[in-house]
Structures are given as structure tokens and as C-alpha cells.
Amino acid sequence: MTMQQADTATEVKTFISSENLLNEWIGHRRLTRRVIEAFPEDQLFTFQIGGMRTFGAMVKELLDIGATGVKGMVTNDWGTTDFNNHHMTDEQKTKEYLLQQWDLSTEAIIHWFPQISEERFQETVKSFGQYEGHVYSSLLYFIDNEIHHRAQGFVYLRSLGVEPPAFWNRN
Amino acid sequence: MTMQQADTATEVKTFISSENLLNEWIGHRRLTRRVIEAFPEDQLFTFQIGGMRTFGAMVKELLDIGATGVKGMVTNDWGTTDFNNHHMTDEQKTKEYLLQQWDLSTEAIIHWFPQISEERFQETVKSFGQYEGHVYSSLLYFIDNEIHHRAQGFVYLRSLGVEPPAFWNRN
């Protein structure tokens, strides 16, 4: 390895800006919203495979993480989410409620995310008072977790005979 | 909004460096490898839900994308992958083959990824000669696609009565 290559290897290169990362996430949220919309209402809180949670319960977890998590990165206020119990009342167990909360969460993410400073992304944080990691890594984890549970929703839909929305379409 | 806030809002902030993003991906690849390992050998190329592909076939798609995709970002050589036919011979349809190819792909990703320049991440590219987007977005898509199919593997495992590896563990 020449010295020039060694220099290049240790140079810090930006992979993505916070603005573009937020846009990627918003694209994911549009797709996840379509998966919620596509789910048969009468199966949303009843259908499951292999002892897993219902898709409605998974979406509730995503709702408990997304906006609250981003706000926490800015304010260090993590709300009162109980991760052992993503509770919903019987009245809340509807597609309409999930979609309404989904849209409110997306708005809140768009409000809070740009308030995270460049330095903050590199800091170590205890998300929700318990999960330690870099801010950038924790935010990616929130997105990974959304992709993960949405993909499980894809299998549930296929199993119910419903064609899921196109994975590649984020518009 | 004060002028100062307006300035802050338009400032370009780094979300993550290429080195840290690569480390995140390598963490994902460790987890995906454990899902392949956990899959019962006799179900890898036979078990499916709702008319979907087998998990082995999904892993073959991931193998066709990852290393070849990253190398393509550097060289513009996209290999000869046929995305309409992620072909495997009968002899290749084993867990051992998938794990061996997985490790070779990870090594190749670690080799090629650091050779992508900061400017290149912002360029528009036609991945595999057909999927147009920014380089950063296309690379994130490769990772999203891995998370997506791995999560479907989680459902297959649960359906087969096998507990999947912990989602949060990337070590």
C-alpha cells in the first residue's frame, strides 16, 4: 500500500447527509403505510404465524418507537413508552387508528429530525433510557426495525392471499 | 423562524460516514448469516409460505446483489447477474454453499466499499445496468433488501418452530 492509499483509507467520508437520510426514511414510511392499508381489517389484530404477534401489534411497536425516539434524540425526553407492553385499547384496534397515528408520527419525525445537530449524531445515547448506542446507529435501528416488521407483514399478506405493495416503490 | 434557524435548516449535516455505514452493514451480515445457519437444512430450498420463494432462493438473490453491487459502484462492471433468474445448480442448494458464498461476499464488500469516493456516493448510477438512483440510495437499498428478506426468514423459522437469532444482536 502506498502512503497515498493509506491516507485515503483513513479519510472520513460522508456517506449520506441527515436531510437525505430523513427522505429515505419518509420513503420507507410511505411504503409501510401502504402495507397497513393493504391489510384486511378483520385480520389486523387476529392473524399471526408461528406464535408471532399480529401485524397490528407490530405497527403499534413502530408507533411507540419512531417519533418518540427522534424527539428523544433532540430533547432527551423519551416519553412513557412501556416496551414490555405496547398497549392498545379495544377501541384503538382499527386500521383507521393505526393510519391516523402513522401520519401524526411521520409529521412529528419531519418536525424533530432536522433539529438533531451533526455533532449529536456521533454522540452515545441511551434510547428510551435503556438502549445504548450512537445516535446515528440508534436512528438506523428504528428504520431497520420498521423494515423488519413490515417484511413480516408482507409474509402475513401473502399468506392471506393479498399481494403486498411493491417493495421498491417509496413514492 | 429567525434567520439563524433558517440558516441551520439549510446547512448540510453529515448523518453517517462511509466507514460507519459499512460497519452497520457488516453487523447486519453477521445477523443474516446466523439466520442462514439456524435454518433447517431440509427446509432451506423447499419450505415456503403463501406462494413466496424459499429462504434459500432469497439468500441467493442477496448473494447476487451485495458484493457485485458494491464492486459495480467502483468499477461500473455489474457482472452477468440475471435478475429474472437467480440460478442455482442442485449441487449448490446446500446451507454450506450459501454460508461459504456469504463469507466470500462479505470479504468482497469489505474490499470494495472503502474504494467508493465521497463524491461518488452523490452521483446517479444505473445499478446492474437497470436500476437508477443515487449511489448512497442504491447501497441503502441493498441493505434494506437484506433486512427485508431476512425478516421473511424469521417468519419462516417461527413457522417451522425454530427461534430466530436476536434481531438486536449484530456482533
XYZ file of C-alpha atoms in Angstrom:
342
model
C 0.000 0.000 0.000
C 1.394 3.416 -0.932
C 1.236 6.324 1.511
C -1.373 7.957 -0.687
C -3.656 4.932 -0.419
C -3.096 4.817 3.326
C -4.198 8.456 3.568
C -7.305 7.752 1.528
C -8.192 4.790 3.722
C -8.201 6.849 6.915
C -10.024 9.871 5.448
C -13.533 10.354 6.874
C -16.016 10.333 4.004
C -19.640 11.380 4.299
C -21.926 8.559 3.201
C -25.214 10.442 3.487
C -26.490 13.763 4.828
C -29.170 13.948 7.512
C -31.585 15.514 5.034
C -31.200 12.655 2.560
C -31.414 10.048 5.327
C -34.685 11.586 6.510
C -36.005 11.433 2.938
C -35.067 7.737 2.746
C -36.972 7.117 5.983
C -40.028 9.061 4.810
C -39.979 6.894 1.664
C -39.970 3.787 3.875
C -42.856 5.207 5.901
C -44.910 5.718 2.732
C -44.397 2.047 1.861
C -45.176 0.847 5.406
C -48.369 2.935 5.330
C -49.419 1.134 2.140
C -48.833 -2.240 3.843
C -51.125 -1.179 6.732
C -53.724 -0.030 4.179
C -53.499 -3.322 2.264
C -54.057 -5.445 5.392
C -57.571 -6.908 5.751
C -59.194 -5.061 8.647
C -60.561 -8.241 10.234
C -57.096 -9.858 10.299
C -55.038 -6.899 11.515
C -55.287 -7.806 15.215
C -56.028 -11.519 14.932
C -53.933 -13.166 12.192
C -50.496 -14.477 13.131
C -47.956 -17.097 12.061
C -45.806 -19.323 14.271
C -46.811 -17.714 17.572
C -45.668 -14.261 16.444
C -47.557 -11.050 17.178
C -50.289 -9.715 14.914
C -49.254 -7.138 12.314
C -51.364 -4.564 14.187
C -49.302 -5.157 17.335
C -46.066 -4.804 15.362
C -47.262 -1.496 13.911
C -48.083 -0.308 17.438
C -44.452 -1.030 18.382
C -43.288 1.032 15.398
C -45.604 3.851 16.500
C -44.144 3.705 20.017
C -40.586 3.994 18.681
C -40.443 6.343 15.663
C -41.493 9.865 16.593
C -40.823 9.437 20.320
C -37.345 8.132 19.540
C -36.456 11.036 17.262
C -37.851 13.582 19.719
C -35.770 11.912 22.426
C -32.588 12.416 20.397
C -33.293 16.165 20.476
C -34.802 16.616 23.942
C -33.679 13.568 25.978
C -37.365 13.188 26.846
C -38.317 9.582 25.997
C -41.960 9.787 26.989
C -43.628 6.999 28.911
C -43.414 4.129 26.413
C -43.501 0.747 28.121
C -41.619 -1.619 25.803
C -42.880 -4.633 27.681
C -46.419 -3.662 26.841
C -47.235 -1.813 23.619
C -50.763 -1.340 24.951
C -53.798 -0.568 22.837
C -57.396 -0.242 23.967
C -60.003 -2.279 22.092
C -61.317 0.943 20.521
C -57.860 1.695 19.122
C -57.541 -1.663 17.378
C -58.646 -0.433 13.947
C -56.877 0.281 10.683
C -58.156 3.857 10.797
C -56.490 4.482 14.173
C -53.156 2.998 13.022
C -53.141 5.088 9.837
C -54.073 8.258 11.721
C -51.317 7.677 14.298
C -48.903 6.752 11.500
C -49.459 10.110 9.802
C -49.076 12.019 13.072
C -45.816 10.155 13.750
C -44.494 10.955 10.289
C -45.273 14.645 10.835
C -43.511 14.577 14.209
C -40.446 12.850 12.709
C -40.279 15.528 9.996
C -40.549 18.172 12.745
C -37.882 16.779 15.102
C -35.322 15.085 12.850
C -33.836 18.301 11.348
C -33.247 19.594 14.893
C -30.615 16.920 15.567
C -27.177 18.524 15.213
C -24.298 16.982 13.248
C -22.343 16.510 16.500
C -25.316 14.805 18.160
C -25.369 12.026 15.521
C -21.918 10.961 16.792
C -22.802 11.035 20.489
C -23.648 7.968 22.545
C -27.221 7.887 23.784
C -29.418 5.614 25.886
C -32.553 5.476 23.709
C -35.718 5.237 25.763
C -33.470 5.276 28.795
C -32.215 1.752 28.119
C -30.694 1.013 24.676
C -27.145 2.374 24.433
C -25.519 3.262 21.114
C -24.500 6.091 18.818
C -27.354 8.385 17.813
C -26.843 7.584 14.105
C -26.873 3.851 14.851
C -29.977 4.076 17.024
C -31.858 6.025 14.349
C -30.857 3.450 11.723
C -32.080 0.774 14.142
C -35.515 2.430 14.270
C -35.641 2.273 10.444
C -34.258 -1.304 10.330
C -36.934 -2.341 12.813
C -39.618 -0.810 10.592
C -38.292 -2.653 7.510
C -38.088 -5.868 9.569
C -41.674 -5.849 10.822
C -43.054 -4.542 7.525
C -41.409 -7.515 5.787
C -43.139 -9.823 8.255
C -46.359 -8.036 7.281
C -45.555 -8.911 3.647
C -45.486 -12.627 4.584
C -48.747 -12.297 6.512
C -50.365 -10.609 3.486
C -49.109 -13.314 1.094
C -50.358 -15.960 3.486
C -53.772 -14.227 3.451
C -53.777 -14.224 -0.358
C -53.190 -10.457 -0.636
C -50.465 -9.085 -2.931
C -48.276 -6.651 -0.941
C -47.319 -3.221 -2.352
C -44.119 -3.123 -4.423
C -41.046 -3.144 -2.127
C -39.051 -0.876 -4.431
C -41.701 1.869 -4.628
C -41.053 4.534 -1.982
C -43.052 7.372 -3.596
C -38.465 31.403 12.395
C -35.370 33.555 12.994
C -32.693 33.923 10.325
C -30.360 31.840 12.436
C -32.799 28.932 12.449
C -33.293 29.296 8.713
C -29.524 29.021 8.247
C -29.394 25.909 10.397
C -32.200 24.306 8.445
C -30.392 24.605 5.113
C -26.960 23.539 6.392
C -25.788 20.151 5.068
C -25.146 17.863 8.023
C -23.366 14.528 7.817
C -25.582 11.764 9.155
C -23.054 8.931 8.910
C -19.606 8.321 7.451
C -18.962 5.610 4.876
C -16.808 3.713 7.378
C -19.583 3.605 9.976
C -22.183 2.705 7.376
C -20.031 -0.215 6.244
C -19.756 -1.353 9.866
C -23.548 -1.217 10.224
C -23.896 -3.367 7.098
C -21.297 -5.870 8.285
C -23.275 -6.127 11.541
C -26.406 -6.900 9.506
C -24.490 -9.510 7.536
C -23.421 -11.243 10.755
C -27.082 -11.479 11.781
C -28.233 -12.675 8.348
C -25.506 -15.330 8.452
C -26.908 -16.587 11.773
C -30.394 -16.824 10.226
C -28.991 -18.976 7.394
C -27.207 -21.132 9.979
C -30.386 -21.513 12.059
C -32.465 -22.667 9.076
C -33.166 -26.429 8.960
C -31.138 -27.777 6.032
C -34.014 -29.878 4.689
C -36.338 -26.834 4.555
C -33.944 -24.269 3.091
C -34.928 -24.900 -0.535
C -38.391 -26.392 -0.032
C -40.329 -24.547 2.701
C -42.383 -21.509 1.692
C -45.437 -19.533 2.789
C -48.173 -18.029 0.605
C -46.521 -18.838 -2.717
C -43.349 -16.935 -1.827
C -39.848 -18.134 -2.648
C -37.861 -20.407 -0.359
C -35.449 -18.707 2.053
C -32.568 -20.320 0.143
C -33.730 -18.619 -3.055
C -33.993 -15.269 -1.246
C -30.437 -15.674 0.074
C -29.257 -16.408 -3.471
C -30.774 -13.062 -4.531
C -28.881 -11.325 -1.706
C -25.678 -13.051 -2.862
C -26.278 -11.851 -6.429
C -26.696 -8.247 -5.255
C -24.313 -7.436 -2.382
C -20.694 -7.774 -3.448
C -21.415 -7.401 -7.170
C -23.393 -4.243 -6.459
C -20.648 -2.633 -4.381
C -17.963 -3.583 -6.906
C -20.160 -2.057 -9.612
C -20.254 1.256 -7.759
C -16.449 1.354 -8.010
C -15.844 -0.209 -11.419
C -19.147 0.139 -13.346
C -18.768 -3.578 -14.033
C -22.050 -5.232 -12.944
C -21.103 -8.796 -13.797
C -23.548 -11.108 -15.501
C -26.290 -11.370 -12.863
C -29.649 -12.270 -14.384
C -32.258 -10.814 -12.023
C -35.016 -12.786 -13.678
C -33.284 -15.995 -12.734
C -31.153 -16.230 -9.589
C -29.994 -19.626 -10.783
C -28.506 -22.318 -8.586
C -27.467 -25.826 -9.585
C -28.807 -28.711 -7.496
C -25.313 -29.212 -6.042
C -25.266 -25.600 -4.824
C -28.542 -25.918 -2.920
C -26.949 -26.548 0.473
C -26.501 -24.500 3.616
C -22.742 -24.992 3.367
C -22.636 -23.418 -0.101
C -24.741 -20.422 0.975
C -22.576 -19.790 4.043
C -19.354 -20.125 2.050
C -20.628 -17.698 -0.613
C -21.934 -15.380 2.121
C -18.461 -15.133 3.656
C -16.811 -14.532 0.275
C -19.359 -11.768 -0.445
C -18.712 -10.128 2.914
C -14.966 -10.144 2.211
C -15.556 -8.608 -1.223
C -17.834 -5.908 0.230
C -15.143 -5.035 2.783
C -12.634 -4.880 -0.083
C -14.645 -2.705 -2.472
C -16.748 -0.443 -0.245
C -13.867 1.754 1.017
C -12.873 2.433 -2.611
C -16.079 4.403 -3.253
C -15.248 8.112 -3.124
C -17.269 10.699 -1.214
C -18.283 12.336 -4.498
C -19.376 9.004 -5.941
C -21.969 8.492 -3.171
C -23.817 11.551 -4.540
C -23.707 10.507 -8.192
C -26.602 8.924 -10.041
C -25.974 5.365 -11.134
C -27.825 2.619 -13.005
C -27.192 -0.336 -10.694
C -26.830 -3.593 -12.597
C -27.398 -1.553 -15.742
C -31.091 -1.036 -14.925
C -31.996 0.474 -11.506
C -31.409 4.238 -11.476
C -30.733 6.187 -8.282
C -28.105 7.908 -6.178
C -25.211 5.659 -5.187
C -25.955 6.174 -1.463
C -29.610 5.324 -2.002
C -28.820 2.225 -4.063
C -26.400 0.953 -1.403
C -29.030 1.511 1.306
C -31.473 -0.374 -0.920
C -29.125 -3.373 -0.988
C -29.093 -3.337 2.839
C -32.875 -2.746 3.095
C -33.424 -5.686 0.779
C -31.247 -7.876 3.025
C -33.209 -6.807 6.141
C -36.482 -7.400 4.252
C -35.753 -10.964 3.155
C -34.040 -11.850 6.437
C -37.219 -10.787 8.263
C -39.201 -13.094 5.987
C -36.724 -15.809 7.011
C -37.603 -15.010 10.646
C -41.282 -15.782 9.905
C -40.347 -18.998 8.098
C -38.220 -20.043 11.105
C -41.030 -19.282 13.585
C -43.449 -21.183 11.389
C -41.029 -24.150 11.488
C -40.853 -23.933 15.288
C -37.294 -22.573 15.328
C -36.448 -19.488 17.422
C -34.624 -16.941 15.220
C -31.409 -15.220 16.412
C -31.906 -11.955 18.328
C -32.691 -9.092 15.922
C -30.791 -6.550 18.004
C -27.537 -8.532 18.159
C -25.203 -7.510 15.334
C -21.936 -8.750 16.894
